[in-house]
Amino acid sequence: MLFTVNEIADLLQGELIGNGKLGINEFCAIQEAVPGSITFLANARYEKYLQTTRASAVIVQQNFKPTHDIPASLILVKDPYASFVQLLKHHQTTNSPLKKGVELPSHLGEHVEVGINVYRGAFSYIGNHVTLGNGVQIYPHSYLGDHVTVGQNTIIYSGVKIYPGTQIGNDCIIHAGAVIGSDGFGFLPRGDGSYEKIPHIGKVILEDAIEIGANTTIDRATLGHTHLKKGTKIDNLVQVAHNVEIGTHTVVSALTGLAGSAKIGNHCILGGQVGVTGHTAMGDHTVVSGQSGVTKSHPKGHVTLMGMPAMERKKYIKMYVIFKRLHDIYSKSL
Amino acid sequence: MLFTVNEIADLLQGELIGNGKLGINEFCAIQEAVPGSITFLANARYEKYLQTTRASAVIVQQNFKPTHDIPASLILVKDPYASFVQLLKHHQTTNSPLKKGVELPSHLGEHVEVGINVYRGAFSYIGNHVTLGNGVQIYPHSYLGDHVTVGQNTIIYSGVKIYPGTQIGNDCIIHAGAVIGSDGFGFLPRGDGSYEKIPHIGKVILEDAIEIGANTTIDRATLGHTHLKKGTKIDNLVQVAHNVEIGTHTVVSALTGLAGSAKIGNHCILGGQVGVTGHTAMGDHTVVSGQSGVTKSHPKGHVTLMGMPAMERKKYIKMYVIFKRLHDIYSKSL
Amino acid sequence: MLFTVNEIADLLQGELIGNGKLGINEFCAIQEAVPGSITFLANARYEKYLQTTRASAVIVQQNFKPTHDIPASLILVKDPYASFVQLLKHHQTTNSPLKKGVELPSHLGEHVEVGINVYRGAFSYIGNHVTLGNGVQIYPHSYLGDHVTVGQNTIIYSGVKIYPGTQIGNDCIIHAGAVIGSDGFGFLPRGDGSYEKIPHIGKVILEDAIEIGANTTIDRATLGHTHLKKGTKIDNLVQVAHNVEIGTHTVVSALTGLAGSAKIGNHCILGGQVGVTGHTAMGDHTVVSGQSGVTKSHPKGHVTLMGMPAMERKKYIKMYVIFKRLHDIYSKSL
């Protein structure tokens, strides 16, 4: 047993209605809940499941007034989803203690500074002049080139490849297979139509509390920095090209590509498979619908963009409504 | 020499016309065939190559009536392409025996169950409480976290990263660099515009006979499972988000993204670079054209979708025909 | 100090105006330059920064006539950007000497031919019958299957996975996490709706001077070869399917997918997130705009394509102009 219902109600500072002595050993979605589990009701759409759920306990909104008898114990809180997430975090922290220590064989270069409570997994490779803060976790098969710095409590999962000189802040999570600091895609055309590689001597800076998804790639700058600011979250298989800047607390979904020197503001949300043209600027609080192509600057932000080339979502939808009727309209006009 | 033409005719239970004693040591496409090779004719479009092919033998349809003299020996079968594939498989099985044994150094955790005839390559990492069925092949640099289970005869190529708790069935193939079980991309917005990470305590289940392409990513569920059913094939660089369900014998092409909790039916075919919005349901036998964006549910299936937002292909094409003429139509109407 | 301004002027065979004794120890973009740095002015748009730049030296066009006093020393050359790139290359060559030697543990198979001045990083895996030319660099965690050949001075960064039989030329760069030679995505439908895997016994050939981006995937051919010709550059997260051919000096941007047997000409430029349908042919000097879908052959080349399905850019833009006005046009016509 992980918890009693009473313990959970205490942890969440919630009001208990029903049996507090029941044991909870699983977390479920309401429609898939099993006896012995706890779930939550955050969305009125799911209220119908309350009568039939097999969960032993449900976290609900504090103003919730059940119209029927509910078989489960209820825990009333201000924000059921946030409380459920809090419970999950508590569970994860107590049941999945961080890894520590050094597994062998692993490679440690020269002039490396290693904090306390660091995990270095088997077959991990730490180059020369690397700095690892306290509590850093380096999983197996990860590679940190020379002069990489990693802040406190950052987790680098298996098979991450970090090129030399990259700077990573505190409390970041880098998922498996991500590549950070590879050369930007820049070539100088020669007279004969062949290409000369432009050396990329800049680097990548990730500030604190950044999450990078699995197999995402972030190129180093030609000169200067590719720079992701505090709290930004990048999904899987995203391409961030050389010299891109992303502001604070911005969210970029999977398979999106940001071309060279694109500037993305703070608090933006980019859907999946979005493309952003190089050397454009996107203001704060911009939202971009999935599969859109942002081909020019929208520096004022506070707008939702859609389409390829992307325009204001409202405008796009007005046209799309006509587009969908094009055949009918044209047939009628003949 | 790999075979004589006679041996191949026997293996395929085909009828031989021509010299059965010729030696075959290569497999070729008909237009690129070299002496000593075998090829096949499955498509009438390629029949013109029959007179000029340098192949020593050609597998043809059993009703095939050559109108000219054919220089090559012919093997007549019911389905030439299927027979050619059968021959390739026979060749591959006899000439590329499975790897076995343990290369050192490699990491084996505690409480691991390992079947017979298992290959564990150098620098592979097997966590604690892992189960590997008979005939499993783990190539170099692969990582299997704690409590992963892998069914019989599954092949895990080099550099695959499998997070803890993932369940993989029998006869699966996971290509190099794939990541399975990484955290879903889920965050709770805080009042100040920053994001709180939602713990992902669910897992990934791959049933039997699944193939996962190189550098594809499959996220674990928030709660419950991300679930791929029997016989489904996923191409390279595909993103499968948390809590996605894919039915049996469905095919997903490269660079496609399936957002969180999307449900894809059985026997579907998704083209390349398709996007599917989260929490949508796609019925059985749905086909989606490349680069389409499926933004809502199409639960009945048995339909071909196209466009962004995707609609029935026929409808889309009718409109697209007008779209292509828009400039002319509009100019004329002035 | 890396250079004096005089040394740089000599190296670039440029004419010096100003103080040649200043020391240079950094390379910067003109708007971000710091004292002690050198920058360049290649684009008239940036000329305004010349008065205010803090750079100690600026490389400018030989016909440049400053209209005001310029604080920095100037070096006059024929092509400022090319000269700056030449300087970067000189700097990189002298300051980042190539890695050499063998780090342990690393795996070396049997019957391997290794040239001189080869680097094999820790945890790298070289299979049997592999050939490595002089000056080849294999970074940690890279995997080369049996019978792989790698030409002189090719760099294979960390965690690259190369399947058996792949042939790589001289002077190539393969970035971290790239997968080369994985099975093509080809299956034969069985009568019951399940799929039979088609063995892929072809291979991948990369000619000389090719660059492959991070986490890009290149599948082996079913029969014959997947073939990239001399000088071609592929960005990150690109999918190159089985039997694709790409000509010389072609550039393919990130997240683009080339389906099976697509043929791309010489000197083409493909934008990001482009899709190319299988069994199509694209002539030399074709340019494809980002996010376009090329669904048919354009064998003559020398054209810019746009849209999905892609058509000539001029034509697409003419229609798109009308599309953007559709709502207005339709409202007016009522």
PDB file of N, CA, C and O in Angstrom, chain A residues 1 3 7 12 65 78 108 166 176 195-196 202 218 296 304 314 329:
ATOM      1  N   MET A   1       0.834  -1.207   0.000  1.00  0.00           N
ATOM      2  CA  MET A   1       0.000   0.000   0.000  1.00  0.00           C
ATOM      3  C   MET A   1       0.866   1.253   0.000  1.00  0.00           C
ATOM      4  O   MET A   1       1.831   1.349   0.752  1.00  0.00           O
ATOM      5  N   PHE A   3      -0.521   4.605   0.219  1.00  0.00           N
ATOM      6  CA  PHE A   3      -1.103   5.604   1.112  1.00  0.00           C
ATOM      7  C   PHE A   3      -2.457   5.087   1.626  1.00  0.00           C
ATOM      8  O   PHE A   3      -3.072   4.236   0.989  1.00  0.00           O
ATOM      9  N   GLU A   7      -4.246   9.799   4.566  1.00  0.00           N
ATOM     10  CA  GLU A   7      -2.920  10.398   4.360  1.00  0.00           C
ATOM     11  C   GLU A   7      -2.929  11.332   3.153  1.00  0.00           C
ATOM     12  O   GLU A   7      -2.304  12.400   3.161  1.00  0.00           O
ATOM     13  N   LEU A  12      -2.812  16.762   0.715  1.00  0.00           N
ATOM     14  CA  LEU A  12      -3.381  17.750  -0.210  1.00  0.00           C
ATOM     15  C   LEU A  12      -4.164  18.832   0.530  1.00  0.00           C
ATOM     16  O   LEU A  12      -4.721  19.730  -0.109  1.00  0.00           O
ATOM     17  N   LYS A  65     -20.954  19.275  -5.748  1.00  0.00           N
ATOM     18  CA  LYS A  65     -22.150  18.783  -5.042  1.00  0.00           C
ATOM     19  C   LYS A  65     -22.639  17.545  -5.785  1.00  0.00           C
ATOM     20  O   LYS A  65     -23.265  17.664  -6.834  1.00  0.00           O
ATOM     21  N   LYS A  78      -9.109  22.632  -3.965  1.00  0.00           N
ATOM     22  CA  LYS A  78      -9.343  23.821  -4.784  1.00  0.00           C
ATOM     23  C   LYS A  78      -9.193  23.497  -6.267  1.00  0.00           C
ATOM     24  O   LYS A  78     -10.010  23.899  -7.088  1.00  0.00           O
ATOM     25  N   LEU A 108      36.028   9.332 -17.461  1.00  0.00           N
ATOM     26  CA  LEU A 108      36.100  10.654 -16.841  1.00  0.00           C
ATOM     27  C   LEU A 108      37.368  11.333 -17.328  1.00  0.00           C
ATOM     28  O   LEU A 108      38.470  10.835 -17.121  1.00  0.00           O
ATOM     29  N   THR A 166      29.101  23.372 -24.583  1.00  0.00           N
ATOM     30  CA  THR A 166      27.686  23.620 -24.266  1.00  0.00           C
ATOM     31  C   THR A 166      27.519  23.944 -22.782  1.00  0.00           C
ATOM     32  O   THR A 166      28.171  23.338 -21.934  1.00  0.00           O
ATOM     33  N   ALA A 176      16.478  11.031 -23.720  1.00  0.00           N
ATOM     34  CA  ALA A 176      17.390  10.121 -24.424  1.00  0.00           C
ATOM     35  C   ALA A 176      17.562  10.510 -25.886  1.00  0.00           C
ATOM     36  O   ALA A 176      16.615  10.874 -26.585  1.00  0.00           O
ATOM     37  N   TYR A 195      30.031  23.294 -52.122  1.00  0.00           N
ATOM     38  CA  TYR A 195      29.848  24.065 -50.900  1.00  0.00           C
ATOM     39  C   TYR A 195      31.053  23.966 -49.979  1.00  0.00           C
ATOM     40  O   TYR A 195      31.618  22.886 -49.805  1.00  0.00           O
ATOM     41  N   GLU A 196      31.397  25.091 -49.396  1.00  0.00           N
ATOM     42  CA  GLU A 196      32.442  25.156 -48.374  1.00  0.00           C
ATOM     43  C   GLU A 196      31.763  25.205 -47.015  1.00  0.00           C
ATOM     44  O   GLU A 196      30.868  26.016 -46.788  1.00  0.00           O
ATOM     45  N   GLY A 202      30.450  29.066 -32.382  1.00  0.00           N
ATOM     46  CA  GLY A 202      29.591  29.488 -31.278  1.00  0.00           C
ATOM     47  C   GLY A 202      29.204  28.286 -30.429  1.00  0.00           C
ATOM     48  O   GLY A 202      29.734  27.195 -30.594  1.00  0.00           O
ATOM     49  N   ILE A 218      19.734  20.361 -31.282  1.00  0.00           N
ATOM     50  CA  ILE A 218      19.941  21.798 -31.092  1.00  0.00           C
ATOM     51  C   ILE A 218      21.346  22.127 -31.577  1.00  0.00           C
ATOM     52  O   ILE A 218      22.325  21.690 -30.988  1.00  0.00           O
ATOM     53  N   LYS A 296       7.351  34.949 -41.797  1.00  0.00           N
ATOM     54  CA  LYS A 296       7.810  36.329 -41.572  1.00  0.00           C
ATOM     55  C   LYS A 296       7.686  36.678 -40.091  1.00  0.00           C
ATOM     56  O   LYS A 296       7.133  35.900 -39.303  1.00  0.00           O
ATOM     57  N   THR A 304      -2.663  34.347 -32.468  1.00  0.00           N
ATOM     58  CA  THR A 304      -2.619  32.940 -32.845  1.00  0.00           C
ATOM     59  C   THR A 304      -2.462  32.858 -34.352  1.00  0.00           C
ATOM     60  O   THR A 304      -3.251  33.436 -35.097  1.00  0.00           O
ATOM     61  N   LYS A 314      -7.957  33.646 -37.109  1.00  0.00           N
ATOM     62  CA  LYS A 314      -9.331  34.044 -37.476  1.00  0.00           C
ATOM     63  C   LYS A 314      -9.448  34.275 -38.970  1.00  0.00           C
ATOM     64  O   LYS A 314     -10.411  33.855 -39.608  1.00  0.00           O
ATOM     65  N   ILE A 329     -19.454  26.605 -54.696  1.00  0.00           N
ATOM     66  CA  ILE A 329     -19.624  27.993 -55.124  1.00  0.00           C
ATOM     67  C   ILE A 329     -19.370  28.114 -56.619  1.00  0.00           C
ATOM     68  O   ILE A 329     -20.153  28.713 -57.354  1.00  0.00           O
TER      69      ILE A 329
END
